[in-house]
Short mmCIF file of C-alpha atoms in Angstrom, two decimals:
data_model
loop_
_atom_site.label_atom_id
_atom_site.label_comp_id
_atom_site.label_asym_id
_atom_site.label_seq_id
_atom_site.Cartn_x
_atom_site.Cartn_y
_atom_site.Cartn_z
CA MET X 1 110.54 106.11 139.14
CA ARG X 2 114.04 104.75 138.62
CA ILE X 3 112.67 101.40 137.46
CA LEU X 4 110.23 103.02 135.03
CA GLN X 5 113.00 105.07 133.42
CA HIS X 6 114.78 101.87 132.47
CA ARG X 7 111.91 100.16 130.65
CA THR X 8 113.37 98.75 127.47
CA PHE X 9 113.84 95.57 125.40
CA SER X 10 116.74 93.37 124.35
CA GLY X 11 118.70 94.23 121.21
CA GLY X 12 118.26 97.47 119.32
CA VAL X 13 120.67 100.23 118.32
CA HIS X 14 121.39 103.89 118.95
CA PRO X 15 121.53 105.74 115.62
CA PRO X 16 122.16 109.52 115.70
CA GLN X 17 118.85 111.17 116.57
CA ASN X 18 119.12 114.28 114.39
CA LYS X 19 115.82 115.65 115.71
CA LEU X 20 116.34 118.97 113.93
CA THR X 21 112.70 120.04 114.25
CA ALA X 22 111.97 119.01 117.85
CA ARG X 23 111.61 122.62 119.01
CA LEU X 24 109.72 123.90 115.98
CA PRO X 25 105.94 124.30 116.43
CA ILE X 26 103.57 122.79 113.87
CA GLU X 27 102.83 125.17 111.00
CA ASP X 28 99.80 125.09 108.72
CA ILE X 29 101.01 124.66 105.17
CA VAL X 30 99.85 126.94 102.35
CA PRO X 31 97.37 124.57 100.63
CA PRO X 32 98.65 123.19 97.32
CA PRO X 33 96.97 124.12 94.00
CA MET X 34 96.35 120.43 93.32
CA VAL X 35 96.12 117.30 95.47
CA VAL X 36 96.50 113.69 94.36
CA ILE X 37 94.62 111.36 96.72
CA PRO X 38 95.36 107.64 96.23
CA LEU X 39 92.44 105.29 96.86
CA GLN X 40 94.90 102.89 98.51
CA GLN X 41 96.48 104.54 101.55
CA HIS X 42 95.96 101.67 103.96
CA LEU X 43 96.53 97.95 104.34
CA GLY X 44 93.69 95.91 102.86
CA ALA X 45 91.38 96.35 99.91
CA PRO X 46 91.62 99.69 98.07
CA ALA X 47 88.66 102.05 98.09
CA GLU X 48 86.59 102.46 94.93
CA PRO X 49 85.95 105.92 93.48
CA VAL X 50 82.53 107.48 94.10
CA CYS X 51 83.25 110.70 92.23
CA GLN X 52 83.69 111.60 88.58
CA VAL X 53 85.72 114.07 86.61
CA GLY X 54 84.05 117.47 86.84
CA ASP X 55 82.46 116.90 90.27
CA MET X 56 82.68 119.76 92.75
CA VAL X 57 83.81 118.58 96.20
CA LYS X 58 84.27 120.11 99.63
CA ILE X 59 86.73 119.22 102.39
CA GLY X 60 85.53 115.99 103.99
CA ASP X 61 83.35 114.81 101.10
CA LYS X 62 83.74 111.10 100.43
CA ILE X 63 85.53 110.40 97.13
CA GLY X 64 86.30 106.70 97.62
CA GLU X 65 84.16 104.00 99.28
CA ALA X 66 85.67 101.19 101.32
CA LYS X 67 85.31 97.73 99.81
CA GLY X 68 85.41 95.01 102.42
CA PHE X 69 85.91 94.93 106.19
CA VAL X 70 89.68 95.53 105.95
CA SER X 71 89.37 98.76 104.01
CA VAL X 72 88.56 102.42 104.65
CA PRO X 73 87.04 105.22 102.58
CA CYS X 74 88.92 108.28 101.29
CA HIS X 75 87.83 111.93 101.47
CA ALA X 76 88.59 115.20 99.74
CA SER X 77 91.26 117.20 101.56
CA VAL X 78 90.63 120.47 99.69
CA SER X 79 87.57 122.01 98.06
CA GLY X 80 87.52 122.25 94.30
CA THR X 81 86.98 120.28 91.11
CA VAL X 82 87.83 116.67 90.37
CA LYS X 83 90.15 116.89 87.36
CA ALA X 84 91.05 113.22 86.96
CA VAL X 85 90.52 109.72 88.36
CA GLU X 86 93.52 107.83 87.10
CA PRO X 87 96.65 105.92 88.19
CA ARG X 88 99.30 108.19 89.70
CA LEU X 89 102.68 107.64 91.37
CA HIS X 90 102.40 106.28 94.91
CA PRO X 91 105.06 106.68 97.64
CA LEU X 92 104.91 102.92 98.38
CA GLY X 93 105.82 102.14 94.77
CA GLY X 94 104.20 101.93 91.36
CA LYS X 95 101.02 103.70 90.35
CA VAL X 96 97.69 103.58 92.21
CA LEU X 97 94.23 104.75 91.13
CA SER X 98 93.95 108.29 92.51
CA VAL X 99 91.55 111.22 92.59
CA VAL X 100 93.13 114.49 91.41
CA ILE X 101 91.43 117.61 92.79
CA GLU X 102 92.13 121.17 91.66
CA ASN X 103 92.00 123.38 94.75
CA ASP X 104 89.62 126.35 94.37
CA GLY X 105 91.22 128.05 97.37
CA LYS X 106 87.87 128.51 99.13
CA GLY X 107 88.47 125.89 101.82
CA GLU X 108 84.78 124.98 101.92
CA VAL X 109 83.94 122.22 104.37
CA SER X 110 81.40 119.43 103.87
CA PRO X 111 78.09 119.99 105.75
CA SER X 112 78.45 116.44 107.09
CA LEU X 113 81.07 117.66 109.59
CA VAL X 114 78.72 118.35 112.52
CA PRO X 115 80.28 118.17 116.02
CA ASP X 116 78.69 115.86 118.57
CA ASP X 117 79.16 116.95 122.19
CA GLY X 118 77.54 113.73 123.40
CA TYR X 119 79.92 111.38 121.61
CA LEU X 120 80.92 109.56 124.80
CA GLU X 121 77.31 108.46 125.24
CA ARG X 122 77.40 106.56 121.94
CA SER X 123 77.71 102.79 121.90
CA PRO X 124 81.05 101.11 121.05
CA ASP X 125 79.56 99.94 117.74
CA GLU X 126 78.52 103.49 116.85
CA LEU X 127 81.97 104.83 117.73
CA ARG X 128 83.66 102.13 115.62
CA SER X 129 81.34 102.96 112.73
CA ARG X 130 82.26 106.65 112.91
CA ILE X 131 85.96 105.78 112.97
CA ARG X 132 85.57 103.58 109.88
CA GLU X 133 83.53 106.19 108.01
CA ALA X 134 86.21 108.78 108.79
CA GLY X 135 88.73 106.64 106.93
CA LEU X 136 91.12 106.19 109.84
CA ALA X 137 94.21 104.07 109.36
CA GLY X 138 97.20 103.87 111.71
CA MET X 139 99.17 107.10 111.47
CA GLY X 140 102.42 105.70 112.81
CA GLY X 141 103.27 104.39 109.37
CA ALA X 142 101.69 100.94 109.16
CA ALA X 143 98.30 102.38 108.05
CA PHE X 144 96.28 99.38 109.27
CA PRO X 145 92.54 100.24 109.32
CA THR X 146 91.81 101.55 112.82
CA HIS X 147 88.30 100.11 113.14
CA VAL X 148 89.70 96.62 112.49
CA LYS X 149 92.22 96.97 115.33
CA LEU X 150 89.32 98.11 117.52
CA SER X 151 87.32 94.96 116.69
CA PRO X 152 89.14 92.07 118.39
CA PRO X 153 87.34 88.71 118.46
CA ALA X 154 85.39 87.88 121.61
CA ASN X 155 88.00 85.31 122.68
CA LYS X 156 90.78 87.92 122.55
CA PRO X 157 89.82 90.55 125.15
CA ILE X 158 92.10 93.58 125.42
CA ASP X 159 93.01 94.53 128.98
CA THR X 160 95.95 96.83 128.19
CA LEU X 161 96.04 99.80 125.84
CA ILE X 162 99.42 101.31 124.96
CA ILE X 163 99.52 104.72 123.31
CA ASN X 164 102.71 104.95 121.31
CA GLY X 165 104.53 108.26 121.67
CA ALA X 166 108.01 106.73 121.42
CA GLU X 167 108.85 108.11 117.96
CA CYS X 168 112.18 106.30 117.94
CA GLU X 169 112.99 106.91 114.26
CA PRO X 170 115.78 109.48 113.78
CA TYR X 171 114.78 112.89 112.42
CA LEU X 172 111.00 112.53 112.93
CA THR X 173 109.28 114.86 115.42
CA SER X 174 105.63 115.00 114.32
CA ASP X 175 104.42 112.84 117.25
CA HIS X 176 106.60 114.78 119.68
CA ARG X 177 105.01 118.06 118.61
CA LEU X 178 101.49 116.58 118.73
CA MET X 179 102.04 115.59 122.38
CA LEU X 180 103.29 119.09 123.21
CA GLU X 181 100.59 120.96 121.30
CA HIS X 182 97.53 118.67 121.40
CA PRO X 183 97.67 116.59 124.60
CA ARG X 184 93.98 117.03 125.43
CA GLU X 185 92.79 115.86 122.01
CA ILE X 186 95.08 112.82 122.26
CA LEU X 187 93.68 111.93 125.69
CA ALA X 188 90.11 112.44 124.49
CA GLY X 189 90.86 109.92 121.75
CA VAL X 190 92.37 107.53 124.29
CA GLN X 191 89.16 107.82 126.30
CA VAL X 192 87.17 106.71 123.24
CA ILE X 193 89.45 103.70 122.66
CA VAL X 194 89.15 102.67 126.31
CA LYS X 195 85.37 102.91 126.11
CA ILE X 196 85.24 100.77 122.94
CA LEU X 197 87.53 98.03 124.27
CA GLY X 198 86.80 98.20 127.99
CA CYS X 199 90.52 98.18 128.81
CA LYS X 200 91.50 97.90 132.45
CA ARG X 201 94.64 100.00 132.08
CA CYS X 202 96.31 102.39 129.68
CA PHE X 203 99.98 103.31 129.31
CA ILE X 204 101.22 106.29 127.33
CA ALA X 205 104.72 105.31 126.23
CA ILE X 206 107.26 108.07 125.55
CA GLU X 207 111.04 107.77 125.12
CA ASP X 208 113.03 109.52 127.84
CA ASN X 209 114.70 111.81 125.31
CA LYS X 210 111.43 113.79 125.22
CA PRO X 211 111.13 115.02 128.83
CA ASP X 212 108.96 117.97 127.80
CA ALA X 213 106.42 115.62 126.19
CA ILE X 214 106.43 113.38 129.27
CA GLU X 215 105.79 116.37 131.51
CA THR X 216 103.09 117.80 129.21
CA MET X 217 101.20 114.52 128.94
CA ARG X 218 101.44 113.87 132.69
CA ARG X 219 100.06 117.31 133.43
CA ALA X 220 97.20 116.81 130.96
CA VAL X 221 96.39 113.38 132.46
CA ALA X 222 96.27 114.90 135.95
CA GLU X 223 94.18 117.90 134.89
CA GLY X 224 91.70 115.65 133.07
CA GLY X 225 91.49 113.19 135.95
CA TYR X 226 92.31 110.26 133.68
CA PRO X 227 93.42 106.93 135.22
CA TYR X 228 96.24 106.56 132.69
CA GLN X 229 99.98 106.17 133.29
CA VAL X 230 102.58 108.13 131.33
CA LEU X 231 105.67 105.89 131.20
CA PRO X 232 109.17 106.98 130.15
CA PHE X 233 111.10 104.40 128.15
CA ARG X 234 114.81 104.26 127.46
CA ALA X 235 115.57 105.95 124.13
CA LYS X 236 116.61 103.12 121.85
CA TYR X 237 115.65 102.14 118.35
CA PRO X 238 113.15 100.45 117.59
CA GLN X 239 111.45 101.22 120.92
CA GLY X 240 108.27 102.22 119.04
CA ALA X 241 107.82 98.83 117.36
CA GLU X 242 104.66 97.15 118.66
CA LYS X 243 106.16 93.94 120.01
CA GLN X 244 109.10 95.72 121.64
CA LEU X 245 106.80 98.30 123.21
CA ILE X 246 104.51 95.62 124.64
CA LYS X 247 107.46 93.69 126.05
CA ALA X 248 108.94 96.79 127.65
CA ALA X 249 105.63 98.04 129.05
CA THR X 250 104.07 94.82 130.30
CA GLY X 251 106.70 92.08 130.17
CA ARG X 252 104.41 90.12 127.85
CA GLU X 253 105.90 88.58 124.71
CA VAL X 254 103.82 88.42 121.54
CA PRO X 255 104.20 84.84 120.24
CA ARG X 256 105.90 84.12 116.97
CA GLY X 257 103.48 84.85 114.14
CA GLY X 258 101.01 86.30 116.64
CA LEU X 259 99.39 89.67 117.20
CA PRO X 260 99.30 92.01 120.23
CA MET X 261 95.74 90.86 120.94
CA ASP X 262 97.15 87.38 121.63
CA VAL X 263 98.62 88.80 124.85
CA GLY X 264 95.69 91.11 125.63
CA CYS X 265 97.30 94.29 124.32
CA LEU X 266 96.55 96.94 121.71
CA VAL X 267 98.92 99.66 120.53
CA HIS X 268 97.83 102.91 118.89
CA ASN X 269 99.93 105.87 117.80
CA VAL X 270 99.36 109.29 119.43
CA GLY X 271 98.38 110.74 116.05
CA THR X 272 95.78 108.03 115.59
CA ALA X 273 94.36 108.77 119.05
CA LYS X 274 93.93 112.44 118.13
CA ALA X 275 92.31 111.48 114.81
CA ILE X 276 89.91 109.16 116.66
CA TYR X 277 88.76 112.06 118.83
CA GLU X 278 88.21 114.23 115.74
CA ALA X 279 86.33 111.43 113.96
CA VAL X 280 83.82 110.74 116.74
CA ALA X 281 83.48 114.19 118.37
CA LEU X 282 83.92 116.53 115.41
CA ARG X 283 82.78 114.02 112.74
CA LYS X 284 85.92 115.02 110.86
CA PRO X 285 87.35 112.50 108.35
CA LEU X 286 91.08 111.95 108.09
CA VAL X 287 91.98 114.63 105.54
CA GLU X 288 95.20 116.04 106.97
CA ARG X 289 98.14 115.07 109.14
CA VAL X 290 101.35 116.47 110.61
CA VAL X 291 104.47 115.73 108.57
CA THR X 292 108.08 116.39 109.57
CA VAL X 293 110.01 117.66 106.56
CA THR X 294 113.68 117.56 107.45
CA GLY X 295 117.24 116.47 106.72
CA ALA X 296 120.43 118.06 105.47
CA GLY X 297 118.91 118.35 101.99
CA VAL X 298 116.07 120.63 103.16
CA ARG X 299 116.90 124.34 103.46
CA SER X 300 114.47 125.06 106.32
CA PRO X 301 113.19 121.90 108.08
CA LYS X 302 109.69 122.17 109.57
CA ASN X 303 106.76 120.33 111.13
CA LEU X 304 103.82 120.97 108.82
CA ARG X 305 100.08 120.29 109.01
CA VAL X 306 99.35 119.08 105.51
CA PRO X 307 96.25 118.11 103.46
CA LEU X 308 96.48 114.48 102.35
CA GLY X 309 97.43 114.28 98.70
CA THR X 310 99.89 117.19 98.87
CA PRO X 311 102.82 116.46 96.53
CA PHE X 312 106.22 116.23 98.21
CA ALA X 313 107.46 118.99 95.88
CA HIS X 314 104.98 121.38 97.53
CA LEU X 315 106.29 120.41 100.98
CA PHE X 316 109.82 121.26 99.91
CA ALA X 317 108.67 124.59 98.46
CA GLN X 318 107.18 125.46 101.87
CA CYS X 319 110.54 124.68 103.47
CA GLY X 320 112.60 126.96 101.23
CA GLY X 321 113.31 124.24 98.68
CA LEU X 322 116.01 121.60 98.57
CA SER X 323 119.68 122.40 98.96
CA GLU X 324 122.18 121.85 96.15
CA ASP X 325 123.55 118.98 98.23
CA ALA X 326 120.24 117.06 98.38
CA GLY X 327 120.86 113.41 97.60
CA LYS X 328 117.99 111.08 98.54
CA ILE X 329 114.30 111.57 99.40
CA ILE X 330 112.86 109.15 101.96
CA MET X 331 109.24 108.83 103.09
CA GLY X 332 109.50 108.07 106.80
CA GLY X 333 112.72 107.87 108.78
CA PRO X 334 116.10 106.71 107.52
CA MET X 335 115.84 103.34 109.32
CA MET X 336 112.50 102.06 107.98
CA GLY X 337 111.55 104.65 105.39
CA ILE X 338 111.14 104.13 101.65
CA ALA X 339 113.36 105.93 99.14
CA GLN X 340 111.52 107.93 96.48
CA PHE X 341 112.56 108.52 92.89
CA SER X 342 110.17 111.43 92.33
CA ASP X 343 108.95 114.44 94.32
CA GLU X 344 105.56 114.13 92.58
CA VAL X 345 104.39 111.46 95.05
CA PRO X 346 101.71 112.62 97.53
CA VAL X 347 101.44 112.66 101.31
CA ILE X 348 99.29 109.70 102.43
CA LYS X 349 97.79 108.70 105.79
CA GLY X 350 100.99 106.93 106.89
CA THR X 351 103.40 109.74 105.95
CA SER X 352 104.83 110.79 109.31
CA GLY X 353 107.86 112.46 107.76
CA VAL X 354 109.89 113.17 104.65
CA VAL X 355 113.65 113.10 105.10
CA VAL X 356 116.08 114.39 102.48
CA LEU X 357 119.63 113.18 102.99
CA SER X 358 122.71 114.88 101.59
CA LYS X 359 124.64 113.30 98.74
CA ALA X 360 127.33 112.11 101.13
CA GLU X 361 124.75 110.58 103.49
CA SER X 362 123.05 108.86 100.56
CA LYS X 363 126.06 106.84 99.48
CA VAL X 364 125.55 103.10 99.85
CA PRO X 365 128.78 101.24 100.65
CA ALA X 366 129.68 98.23 98.52
CA PRO X 367 128.90 95.05 100.50
CA HIS X 368 131.60 92.62 101.53
CA PRO X 369 131.36 88.98 102.64
CA CYS X 370 130.06 88.34 106.16
CA ILE X 371 132.91 88.15 108.68
CA GLY X 372 130.85 86.29 111.28
CA CYS X 373 131.09 89.01 113.95
CA ALA X 374 127.47 88.41 115.11
CA ARG X 375 126.79 92.10 115.70
CA CYS X 376 123.53 91.65 113.77
CA VAL X 377 122.50 88.91 116.19
CA ASP X 378 123.11 91.15 119.19
CA ALA X 379 121.20 94.03 117.59
CA CYS X 380 118.15 92.10 116.36
CA PRO X 381 115.17 93.05 118.59
CA MET X 382 113.32 89.92 117.38
CA LYS X 383 116.09 87.60 118.59
CA LEU X 384 116.71 86.26 115.08
CA VAL X 385 120.01 85.27 113.47
CA PRO X 386 120.00 87.69 110.52
CA THR X 387 123.33 86.59 109.06
CA HIS X 388 122.10 83.00 108.75
CA ILE X 389 118.75 84.01 107.27
CA GLN X 390 120.33 86.29 104.66
CA THR X 391 122.66 83.47 103.63
CA LEU X 392 119.70 81.14 103.13
CA VAL X 393 117.90 83.78 101.06
CA ARG X 394 120.98 84.33 98.88
CA HIS X 395 121.01 80.58 98.19
CA GLU X 396 117.26 80.57 97.52
CA ARG X 397 116.58 78.29 100.50
CA PHE X 398 113.39 80.18 101.20
CA GLY X 399 111.62 77.40 103.11
CA MET X 400 114.58 77.04 105.44
CA ALA X 401 114.80 80.82 105.85
CA LYS X 402 111.14 80.84 106.92
CA THR X 403 111.91 78.12 109.47
CA TYR X 404 114.62 80.38 110.90
CA GLY X 405 112.14 83.24 111.36
CA LEU X 406 112.29 85.19 108.11
CA LEU X 407 108.63 86.20 108.40
CA ASP X 408 109.17 87.41 111.98
CA CYS X 409 111.65 90.05 110.77
CA ILE X 410 110.14 93.53 111.33
CA GLU X 411 112.54 95.14 108.81
CA CYS X 412 113.75 97.66 111.39
CA GLY X 413 117.22 97.79 109.82
CA CYS X 414 119.19 97.29 113.06
CA CYS X 415 121.20 94.44 111.48
CA GLY X 416 122.24 96.51 108.50
CA PHE X 417 123.03 99.52 110.72
CA VAL X 418 125.63 97.62 112.75
CA CYS X 419 127.02 95.39 109.96
CA PRO X 420 130.70 96.23 109.27
CA ALA X 421 130.47 94.36 105.95
CA GLY X 422 127.67 96.58 104.63
CA ILE X 423 125.34 93.64 103.90
CA PRO X 424 121.94 94.91 102.66
CA PHE X 425 119.98 92.86 105.19
CA VAL X 426 116.61 94.58 104.82
CA HIS X 427 116.63 94.25 101.04
CA LEU X 428 117.37 90.55 101.35
CA MET X 429 114.71 90.04 104.03
CA LYS X 430 112.07 91.78 101.91
CA TYR X 431 113.09 89.77 98.86
CA GLY X 432 112.99 86.52 100.84
CA LYS X 433 109.52 87.29 102.23
CA MET X 434 108.22 88.09 98.75
CA LYS X 435 109.52 84.75 97.46
CA VAL X 436 108.00 82.83 100.40
CA TYR X 437 104.60 84.40 99.77
CA GLN X 438 104.88 83.72 96.03
CA LEU X 439 105.74 80.08 96.62
CA GLU X 440 102.92 79.64 99.16
CA ARG X 441 100.38 81.20 96.77
CA ALA X 442 101.60 78.97 93.95
CA ALA X 443 101.35 75.90 96.18
CA GLY X 444 97.84 76.90 97.25
CA ALA X 445 96.71 77.40 93.67
CA LYS X 446 98.16 74.04 92.67
CA SER X 447 96.36 72.19 95.45
CA ALA X 448 93.03 73.96 94.82
#
């Protein structure tokens, strides 16, 4: 037990946790009068609309069809009338083609949602098909299509499944509450994943600052007779990152530029596991999720169960509104989240939380020249040399920056968190990656 409690990885930081909502049960939100459902809520090709203005829809009806293997469909999250199919603001930036539905308040559910008690007797292909049709994408934030992760090539067998309950981002507690309130549904989803992949072992990874979740999941594993291990990990950011979790759980190191499947592992979030159970057993598409709405700028922080497409403004209204001191809205946590300039943006499949910082917390210090302290090197969980890479990016030496591991950066923000000079590392890393991809596309087009 003592060894297990010290599972961790090299590097990382310890930002203030600020888990203001850890003890607050999940509440069902009052449904919004209107939802805006983007047809791009996942990595890959966007869905294409299969509804028109004026159509009547029910909860779970398909409104967007997947186009391509790396894509998923979208579904109505409320019943009502389609009022528009047009570009709307998206929390990841810009505008995205979206379906706007006026809620009729009836909460009518699509007749296609028929439970299947014999779901475990279905073939792996049938289970994968149900997961795809339900529109599942990773709910930990990355939003990679779930059926794609569950389809490794034949030469990349998965022997180890890791269920990610680390939730290392400050403020966020949606996964924590799911483990406390829905452990059996999570484990039923894990059972489906294990059946699809034929994994030999499964770890459920939880940071040791959530002892109640560890106890709850262990009890549920024992009661269900599952052969899974619930492992406590040292609370340290970014413990929930895939490569760090795999290293801490198995000792295996994902190679540079590689994927977890390269070392026989697959990582799924606890919320995704629960959604998998609902997709195959209840035939329920992904139309809602749990969102932590929190921060000093929120009058009454909460964990809310929310229909996808709910505008952030409606979330804040359900939490007593924003305080006069509200300064910055972030989708996700403060370490890896994305700042928003409008509260009109909607909740999407990867929205695990919305954090509102105070004005004082939102201030960005003016950067100073690097003093060569190497704190960023010590903190980097990818073993990079961030100060050198950011210098190369500033001097537009993008090829050299790539050689030094620019594309391996996971944008966790550890380097910027510890930097006494206030260097905006993540901004520079993102900019450098964008330039590398642009140059590679241009070179490819030229040689074609």
